Short mmCIF file of C-alpha atoms in Angstrom, two decimals:
data_model
loop_
_atom_site.label_atom_id
_atom_site.label_comp_id
_atom_site.label_asym_id
_atom_site.label_seq_id
_atom_site.Cartn_x
_atom_site.Cartn_y
_atom_site.Cartn_z
CA UNK K 7 39.18 -27.14 38.00
CA UNK K 8 40.13 -29.38 35.14
CA UNK K 9 43.11 -31.46 35.21
CA UNK K 10 45.96 -31.06 32.55
CA UNK K 11 45.03 -34.33 31.16
CA UNK K 12 41.30 -33.20 30.78
CA UNK K 13 42.48 -29.84 29.28
CA UNK K 14 44.44 -31.82 26.60
CA UNK K 15 41.45 -34.21 25.85
CA UNK K 16 39.25 -31.36 25.22
CA UNK K 17 41.52 -29.75 23.04
CA UNK K 18 41.97 -32.71 20.95
CA UNK K 19 38.12 -33.03 20.29
CA UNK K 20 37.96 -29.63 18.55
CA UNK K 21 38.58 -31.09 15.08
CA UNK K 22 35.80 -33.55 15.52
CA UNK K 23 33.31 -30.78 17.12
CA UNK K 24 34.08 -28.60 14.10
CA UNK K 25 33.28 -31.29 11.50
CA UNK K 26 30.32 -32.70 13.44
CA UNK K 27 29.22 -30.16 15.96
CA UNK K 28 25.64 -29.42 14.32
CA UNK K 29 24.97 -33.30 14.03
CA UNK K 30 25.80 -33.43 17.75
CA UNK K 31 23.56 -30.53 18.77
CA UNK K 32 20.74 -31.58 16.56
CA UNK K 33 20.70 -34.89 18.08
CA UNK K 34 21.13 -33.35 21.63
CA UNK K 35 17.87 -31.21 21.38
CA UNK K 36 16.00 -34.19 20.10
CA UNK K 37 17.31 -36.28 22.79
CA UNK K 38 16.64 -33.68 25.71
CA UNK K 39 13.18 -33.02 24.47
CA UNK K 40 12.20 -36.62 24.09
CA UNK K 41 13.56 -37.46 27.72
CA UNK K 42 12.86 -34.12 29.38
CA UNK K 43 9.75 -32.52 27.61
CA UNK K 44 9.29 -30.22 30.62
CA UNK K 45 12.22 -27.97 29.15
CA UNK K 46 10.77 -27.60 25.70
CA UNK K 47 8.93 -24.53 26.51
CA UNK K 48 12.13 -22.64 26.96
CA UNK K 49 13.07 -22.84 23.44
CA UNK K 50 11.51 -21.24 20.22
CA UNK K 51 10.23 -23.99 17.85
CA UNK K 52 11.09 -21.76 14.94
CA UNK K 53 14.77 -21.53 15.81
CA UNK K 54 14.65 -25.39 16.08
CA UNK K 55 13.11 -25.76 12.81
CA UNK K 56 15.40 -23.42 11.03
CA UNK K 57 18.57 -24.93 12.71
CA UNK K 58 19.49 -21.67 14.04
CA UNK K 59 19.46 -22.87 17.59
CA UNK K 60 21.61 -26.09 16.63
CA UNK K 61 24.11 -24.06 14.69
CA UNK K 62 24.35 -21.48 17.61
CA UNK K 63 25.03 -24.15 20.18
CA UNK K 64 27.47 -26.02 18.11
CA UNK K 65 29.43 -22.83 17.64
CA UNK K 66 29.40 -22.12 21.50
CA UNK K 67 30.70 -25.75 22.06
CA UNK K 68 33.40 -25.23 19.63
CA UNK K 69 34.30 -21.74 21.16
CA UNK K 70 34.42 -23.00 24.53
CA UNK K 71 36.85 -25.96 23.73
CA UNK K 72 39.17 -23.63 21.71
CA UNK K 73 39.20 -21.38 24.98
CA UNK K 74 39.20 -24.08 27.61
CA UNK K 75 42.51 -22.89 29.04
CA UNK K 76 41.10 -19.36 29.17
CA UNK K 77 37.47 -19.04 29.62
CA UNK K 78 37.55 -15.34 30.39
CA UNK K 79 38.04 -14.85 26.75
CA UNK K 80 34.31 -15.70 26.30
CA UNK K 81 33.05 -13.09 28.87
CA UNK K 82 30.94 -11.49 26.53
CA UNK K 83 29.24 -14.55 25.15
CA UNK K 84 28.65 -15.80 28.68
CA UNK K 85 26.96 -12.51 29.48
CA UNK K 86 24.74 -12.52 26.28
CA UNK K 87 23.75 -16.22 27.24
CA UNK K 88 23.39 -15.54 30.84
CA UNK K 89 20.93 -12.58 30.33
CA UNK K 90 18.93 -14.72 27.93
CA UNK K 91 18.57 -17.59 30.43
CA UNK K 92 17.50 -15.14 33.30
CA UNK K 93 14.78 -13.71 31.00
CA UNK K 94 13.36 -17.18 30.51
CA UNK K 95 13.72 -17.95 34.26
CA UNK K 96 16.24 -20.67 33.66
CA UNK K 97 17.23 -21.88 37.29
CA UNK K 98 20.52 -24.23 38.63
CA UNK K 99 18.25 -27.25 38.74
CA UNK K 100 18.16 -27.31 34.85
CA UNK K 101 21.72 -27.55 34.35
CA UNK K 102 22.01 -31.24 35.28
CA UNK K 103 19.21 -31.96 32.61
CA UNK K 104 21.14 -30.19 29.85
CA UNK K 105 24.66 -31.81 31.14
CA UNK K 106 23.16 -35.46 31.18
CA UNK K 107 21.74 -35.19 27.79
CA UNK K 108 24.73 -33.31 26.25
CA UNK K 109 27.14 -36.16 27.76
CA UNK K 110 24.78 -38.87 26.44
CA UNK K 111 24.59 -37.21 23.08
CA UNK K 112 28.47 -37.15 22.81
CA UNK K 113 28.65 -40.74 23.83
CA UNK K 114 25.75 -41.96 21.51
CA UNK K 115 26.63 -39.83 18.35
CA UNK K 116 30.45 -40.50 18.72
CA UNK K 117 30.02 -44.15 19.65
CA UNK K 118 32.15 -44.08 22.88
CA UNK K 119 32.15 -46.33 25.78
CA UNK K 120 30.89 -44.86 29.10
CA UNK K 121 34.39 -45.13 30.47
CA UNK K 122 35.96 -42.98 27.46
CA UNK K 123 38.39 -40.28 28.81
CA UNK K 124 36.32 -37.88 26.33
CA UNK K 125 33.21 -38.18 28.53
CA UNK K 126 35.39 -37.63 31.86
CA UNK K 127 36.77 -34.49 30.47
CA UNK K 128 33.76 -33.04 28.97
CA UNK K 129 31.77 -33.91 31.94
CA UNK K 130 34.52 -31.70 34.02
CA UNK K 131 34.17 -29.20 31.28
CA UNK K 132 30.58 -28.60 31.48
CA UNK K 133 30.49 -28.79 35.35
CA UNK K 134 32.94 -25.76 35.19
CA UNK K 135 30.99 -23.88 32.62
CA UNK K 136 27.64 -24.57 34.40
CA UNK K 137 29.08 -23.17 37.70
CA UNK K 138 30.08 -20.04 35.85
CA UNK K 139 26.70 -19.46 34.34
CA UNK K 140 24.87 -20.23 37.64
CA UNK K 141 27.12 -17.83 39.49
CA UNK K 142 26.34 -15.10 36.83
CA UNK K 143 22.74 -15.72 36.43
CA UNK K 144 22.42 -15.57 40.54
CA UNK K 145 23.83 -12.17 40.34
CA UNK K 146 21.52 -10.71 37.56
CA UNK K 147 18.24 -12.25 39.51
CA UNK K 148 19.50 -10.26 42.55
CA UNK K 149 20.05 -7.23 40.57
CA UNK K 150 16.61 -7.44 39.21
CA UNK K 151 15.26 -7.82 42.47
CA UNK K 152 16.98 -4.71 43.75
CA UNK K 153 16.12 -2.55 40.78
CA UNK K 154 13.15 -4.04 38.99
CA UNK K 155 11.65 -5.24 42.15
CA UNK K 156 10.77 -8.75 40.72
CA UNK K 157 11.98 -11.85 39.50
CA UNK K 158 10.00 -14.29 37.06
CA UNK K 159 6.77 -13.20 35.70
CA UNK K 160 4.56 -10.40 36.57
CA UNK K 161 1.12 -9.65 35.36
CA UNK K 162 0.64 -7.03 32.81
CA UNK K 163 -2.38 -5.64 30.94
CA UNK K 164 -2.42 -4.50 27.28
CA UNK K 165 -3.11 -0.48 27.83
CA UNK K 166 -3.56 0.01 23.92
CA UNK K 167 -1.96 -0.98 20.78
CA UNK K 168 -1.18 0.90 17.50
CA UNK K 169 0.42 0.02 14.15
CA UNK K 170 4.09 0.97 13.69
CA UNK K 171 3.77 -0.27 9.90
CA UNK K 172 1.90 -2.50 7.72
CA UNK K 173 3.70 -5.67 9.51
CA UNK K 174 4.58 -4.34 12.98
CA UNK K 175 2.29 -3.84 15.67
CA UNK K 176 3.19 -1.87 19.00
CA UNK K 177 1.73 -3.08 22.32
CA UNK K 178 1.72 -0.75 25.49
CA UNK K 179 2.02 -2.79 28.68
CA UNK K 180 1.17 -1.77 32.06
CA UNK K 181 1.34 -3.41 35.36
CA UNK K 182 -1.67 -5.34 36.47
CA UNK K 183 -1.20 -4.10 40.09
CA UNK K 184 -0.97 -0.45 39.00
CA UNK K 185 2.41 0.00 40.64
CA UNK K 186 4.91 2.23 38.95
CA UNK K 187 7.51 0.57 36.55
CA UNK K 188 11.19 0.94 37.04
CA UNK K 189 13.01 2.47 33.92
CA UNK K 190 14.63 -0.24 31.77
CA UNK K 191 18.09 0.41 30.09
CA UNK K 192 17.57 1.46 26.65
CA UNK K 193 18.28 -1.61 24.15
CA UNK K 194 17.09 -4.23 26.77
CA UNK K 195 14.24 -6.69 26.09
CA UNK K 196 11.56 -8.38 28.13
CA UNK K 197 10.26 -12.04 27.75
CA UNK K 198 6.53 -12.05 27.27
CA UNK K 199 4.47 -15.12 28.39
CA UNK K 200 1.11 -15.51 26.94
CA UNK K 201 -1.61 -18.49 26.86
CA UNK K 202 -2.86 -19.21 23.37
CA UNK K 203 -6.31 -19.96 22.74
CA UNK K 204 -5.64 -23.76 22.67
CA UNK K 205 -4.21 -23.52 26.24
CA UNK K 206 -0.37 -23.54 25.29
CA UNK K 207 1.73 -21.21 26.98
CA UNK K 208 4.59 -19.75 25.02
CA UNK K 209 7.33 -17.45 25.69
CA UNK K 210 9.15 -14.99 23.28
CA UNK K 211 11.70 -12.13 23.86
CA UNK K 212 10.93 -8.68 22.59
CA UNK K 213 12.89 -5.58 22.72
CA UNK K 214 11.48 -2.43 24.63
CA UNK K 215 10.99 0.18 21.87
CA UNK K 216 9.95 3.40 23.84
CA UNK K 217 11.94 5.57 26.06
CA UNK K 218 13.28 4.50 29.40
CA UNK K 219 11.16 5.88 32.28
CA UNK K 220 7.84 5.60 30.46
CA UNK K 221 4.66 4.71 32.44
CA UNK K 222 4.18 1.53 30.15
CA UNK K 223 6.65 -0.90 28.35
CA UNK K 224 6.17 -0.95 24.75
CA UNK K 225 7.07 -3.91 22.52
CA UNK K 226 6.72 -3.69 18.85
CA UNK K 227 6.30 -7.06 17.16
CA UNK K 228 6.67 -8.10 13.49
CA UNK K 229 4.41 -10.54 12.01
CA UNK K 230 6.12 -13.46 11.24
CA UNK K 231 5.17 -16.56 8.91
CA UNK K 232 1.34 -17.47 8.68
CA UNK K 233 -1.06 -18.67 11.05
CA UNK K 234 -0.30 -22.33 12.40
CA UNK K 235 3.20 -22.29 11.26
CA UNK K 236 6.03 -22.48 13.90
CA UNK K 237 7.69 -19.25 12.78
CA UNK K 238 4.55 -16.99 13.30
CA UNK K 239 2.34 -18.79 16.06
CA UNK K 240 3.09 -15.95 18.78
CA UNK K 241 3.45 -13.10 16.43
CA UNK K 242 -0.11 -14.22 14.57
CA UNK K 243 -1.68 -14.20 18.04
CA UNK K 244 -0.42 -10.80 19.14
CA UNK K 245 -1.38 -9.22 15.83
CA UNK K 246 -4.67 -10.97 15.38
CA UNK K 247 -6.06 -11.84 18.96
CA UNK K 248 -4.43 -9.61 21.60
CA UNK K 249 -6.29 -6.49 22.27
CA UNK K 250 -6.57 -3.73 24.94
CA UNK K 251 -7.61 -5.13 28.36
CA UNK K 252 -5.96 -8.61 27.71
CA UNK K 253 -3.50 -9.99 30.22
CA UNK K 254 0.04 -11.23 29.80
CA UNK K 255 2.94 -11.89 31.80
CA UNK K 256 6.38 -10.17 31.62
CA UNK K 257 9.77 -10.65 33.07
CA UNK K 258 12.01 -7.94 34.18
CA UNK K 259 13.93 -6.21 31.45
CA UNK K 260 17.31 -8.11 30.44
CA UNK K 261 20.13 -7.82 28.15
CA UNK K 262 23.52 -6.19 27.74
CA UNK K 263 23.01 -4.40 24.35
CA UNK K 264 22.78 -1.17 26.15
CA UNK K 265 24.44 2.41 25.59
CA UNK K 266 27.90 3.24 27.13
CA UNK K 267 27.34 5.22 30.16
CA UNK K 268 27.72 8.87 29.91
CA UNK K 269 29.34 8.80 26.69
CA UNK K 270 29.23 12.08 24.58
CA UNK K 271 31.17 10.72 21.52
CA UNK K 272 29.26 10.89 18.23
CA UNK K 273 26.60 8.05 17.94
CA UNK K 274 25.68 5.91 14.74
CA UNK K 275 22.36 3.82 14.99
CA UNK K 276 21.84 1.76 12.11
CA UNK K 277 18.58 -0.37 11.95
CA UNK K 278 17.20 -3.02 9.62
CA UNK K 279 13.39 -3.63 9.63
CA UNK K 280 12.21 -4.41 13.03
CA UNK K 281 15.78 -4.05 14.23
CA UNK K 282 14.72 -0.49 14.89
CA UNK K 283 12.99 -1.51 18.30
CA UNK K 284 15.92 -1.44 20.58
CA UNK K 285 17.73 1.47 18.52
CA UNK K 286 14.80 3.54 19.08
CA UNK K 287 14.81 3.22 22.81
CA UNK K 288 18.72 4.20 22.64
CA UNK K 289 17.71 7.20 20.38
CA UNK K 290 15.20 8.58 22.78
CA UNK K 291 17.81 8.05 25.82
CA UNK K 292 20.64 9.58 23.94
CA UNK K 293 18.86 12.74 22.95
CA UNK K 294 17.56 13.29 26.31
CA UNK K 295 20.60 12.69 28.10
CA UNK K 296 23.03 14.60 25.73
CA UNK K 297 21.11 17.08 23.80
CA UNK K 298 24.37 18.30 22.11
CA UNK K 299 25.63 14.81 21.12
CA UNK K 300 26.09 14.24 17.23
CA UNK K 301 23.59 11.33 16.59
CA UNK K 302 23.00 9.71 13.35
CA UNK K 303 20.13 7.34 12.63
CA UNK K 304 20.43 5.24 9.54
CA UNK K 305 17.24 3.24 8.86
CA UNK K 306 16.85 0.44 6.54
CA UNK K 307 13.57 -1.01 5.10
CA UNK K 308 12.20 -2.89 2.15
CA UNK K 309 9.92 0.02 1.42
CA UNK K 310 7.53 2.49 2.70
CA UNK K 311 4.71 0.12 3.62
CA UNK K 312 7.09 -1.58 6.05
CA UNK K 313 9.18 1.34 7.25
CA UNK K 314 8.25 1.39 11.00
CA UNK K 315 8.12 4.26 13.26
CA UNK K 316 8.62 6.99 10.67
CA UNK K 317 6.24 9.32 12.43
CA UNK K 318 8.04 9.03 15.76
CA UNK K 319 11.57 9.55 14.17
CA UNK K 320 10.38 12.66 12.15
CA UNK K 321 8.91 14.07 15.62
CA UNK K 322 12.04 13.57 17.36
CA UNK K 323 14.05 15.04 14.60
CA UNK K 324 11.56 18.05 14.62
CA UNK K 325 12.52 18.39 18.54
CA UNK K 326 16.24 17.90 17.92
CA UNK K 327 17.64 19.53 14.91
CA UNK K 328 20.86 18.02 15.65
CA UNK K 329 19.57 14.54 14.94
CA UNK K 330 20.55 13.42 11.36
CA UNK K 331 18.34 10.74 9.73
CA UNK K 332 18.96 9.06 6.72
CA UNK K 333 16.25 6.33 5.31
CA UNK K 334 17.23 3.85 2.58
CA UNK K 335 14.75 1.27 0.77
CA UNK K 336 16.28 -1.92 -0.44
CA UNK K 337 12.98 -2.45 -2.73
CA UNK K 338 11.20 0.64 -2.98
CA UNK K 339 7.62 0.90 -4.29
CA UNK K 340 6.56 3.19 -7.09
CA UNK K 341 4.66 5.34 -4.75
CA UNK K 342 8.00 5.54 -2.43
CA UNK K 343 9.66 7.34 -5.22
CA UNK K 344 6.76 9.67 -6.10
CA UNK K 345 6.63 10.74 -2.51
CA UNK K 346 10.49 11.05 -1.93
CA UNK K 347 10.03 9.72 1.48
CA UNK K 348 13.41 8.13 1.53
CA UNK K 349 16.86 9.36 0.92
CA UNK K 350 18.41 6.45 -1.06
CA UNK K 351 18.24 2.97 -2.23
CA UNK K 352 20.33 -0.22 -1.87
CA UNK K 353 22.51 -1.50 0.83
CA UNK K 354 24.61 0.53 3.59
CA UNK K 355 28.08 1.02 2.01
CA UNK K 356 31.31 2.61 2.22
CA UNK K 357 29.90 5.65 0.29
CA UNK K 358 27.06 6.30 2.42
CA UNK K 359 29.30 6.20 5.66
CA UNK K 360 31.66 8.49 4.16
CA UNK K 361 28.87 10.76 3.22
CA UNK K 362 27.04 10.92 6.57
CA UNK K 363 29.78 10.14 9.10
CA UNK K 364 32.94 10.96 7.38
CA UNK K 365 36.23 10.55 9.64
CA UNK K 366 34.34 11.17 12.75
CA UNK K 367 35.41 8.70 15.68
CA UNK K 368 32.17 7.44 16.44
CA UNK K 369 30.26 4.68 18.37
CA UNK K 370 28.13 2.30 16.43
CA UNK K 371 25.31 0.52 17.43
CA UNK K 372 23.19 -1.66 15.05
CA UNK K 373 20.53 -4.32 14.80
CA UNK K 374 18.54 -6.21 12.08
CA UNK K 375 19.01 -9.54 9.86
CA UNK K 376 22.14 -11.59 10.33
CA UNK K 377 23.48 -10.73 6.73
CA UNK K 378 23.08 -7.17 7.58
CA UNK K 379 24.90 -7.41 10.64
CA UNK K 380 27.78 -9.47 9.11
CA UNK K 381 27.93 -6.90 6.27
CA UNK K 382 28.17 -4.01 8.75
CA UNK K 383 30.99 -5.96 11.03
CA UNK K 384 33.07 -6.41 7.80
CA UNK K 385 32.36 -2.89 6.63
CA UNK K 386 33.40 -1.23 9.88
CA UNK K 387 36.52 -3.32 10.49
CA UNK K 388 37.60 -2.02 6.89
CA UNK K 389 37.17 1.40 7.99
CA UNK K 390 39.39 0.82 11.04
CA UNK K 391 36.54 1.30 13.60
CA UNK K 392 37.81 -0.40 16.87
CA UNK K 393 36.01 -3.42 17.93
CA UNK K 394 35.00 -1.90 21.22
CA UNK K 395 33.07 0.80 19.32
CA UNK K 396 31.01 -1.79 17.49
CA UNK K 397 27.88 -3.05 19.20
CA UNK K 398 25.26 -5.10 17.71
CA UNK K 399 22.27 -7.40 18.70
CA UNK K 400 21.01 -10.59 17.39
CA UNK K 401 17.25 -11.56 17.31
CA UNK K 402 17.17 -15.29 18.27
CA UNK K 403 20.24 -17.47 19.06
CA UNK K 404 23.49 -15.52 18.47
CA UNK K 405 25.60 -17.00 15.33
CA UNK K 406 29.15 -16.48 14.33
CA UNK K 407 29.38 -13.26 11.72
CA UNK K 408 32.52 -14.62 10.26
CA UNK K 409 32.50 -14.67 6.34
#
């Protein structure tokens, strides 16, 4: 419990955090990796290089300071981060490492004495936040043991692989021990841990793209960057080297981007590029659970060559005539226009939602690039869609969608 004085000090630091938050978090990561290199493997180097991780942490620290009197306002953010921590295997003993480096970074970046009240206040604030995360993560680990039957990483084998588009490959993963898999919740992800040829072991999160209850877990991976670049080191390995029969490790399914239980209200799924992966699993679940439920899938892609899962979605539409699908290309190729394989061009806009959904009181789930998420949040807000009916998933560290 923070004292009134400590709460006041935290609130007084908000302007400094707003002005210098990214400088602080950039220094923090550099310091932590230098002093505690054992934690480096928990972080995606591409997100470090792009600055996405630093921006996300800076935003989270500011949000915590702004809501220090009522942390319950951050329940959604805490849940998202706790799920990600569990997927990577974060344990209570990792929190002192982060706390020590964060407080040292505050002192060194701001030039504070070790006895400065700011450090005392932030030490108390970090301790309270760490306790909150540890309690929630302990509960998630317990739930995993009860439902999935394991914690940490379990051996899996690549059953087979297939192309979902020119730039996305699907990998079907079955348990190495041959035991049945628990059904995941549509929209969840797993953490894949794989050894690279040079001996380095890396971890990445991938959404499960197939229907819950299948005999295998399916992940569908977009090729990112090129060989040897931080952005593409894992995706290149999965595309070029991982073959049927190869072994990997998976953590149990995690994530809270899941369909509302037992809802029969109209459902609108909006996907951009590889953002289709969690939504495709949701589509399978929704159609199986409520065959009469009105469902729209709006899928965006650059063009037909990188339009993933076209055949699978077409097959679902043939089996479920009530499923309405709209495909939109932002940069169609000449052959796309000749084949007429898409329904429109450009961005998803007000006119399209008016045409497809009209005034229906629907639930919206969407996933894709951050600019698309920001655009859709603003568009749905302007249409008066309640925030509780708007659900979206980030790939990578969550950042603010404020304009």
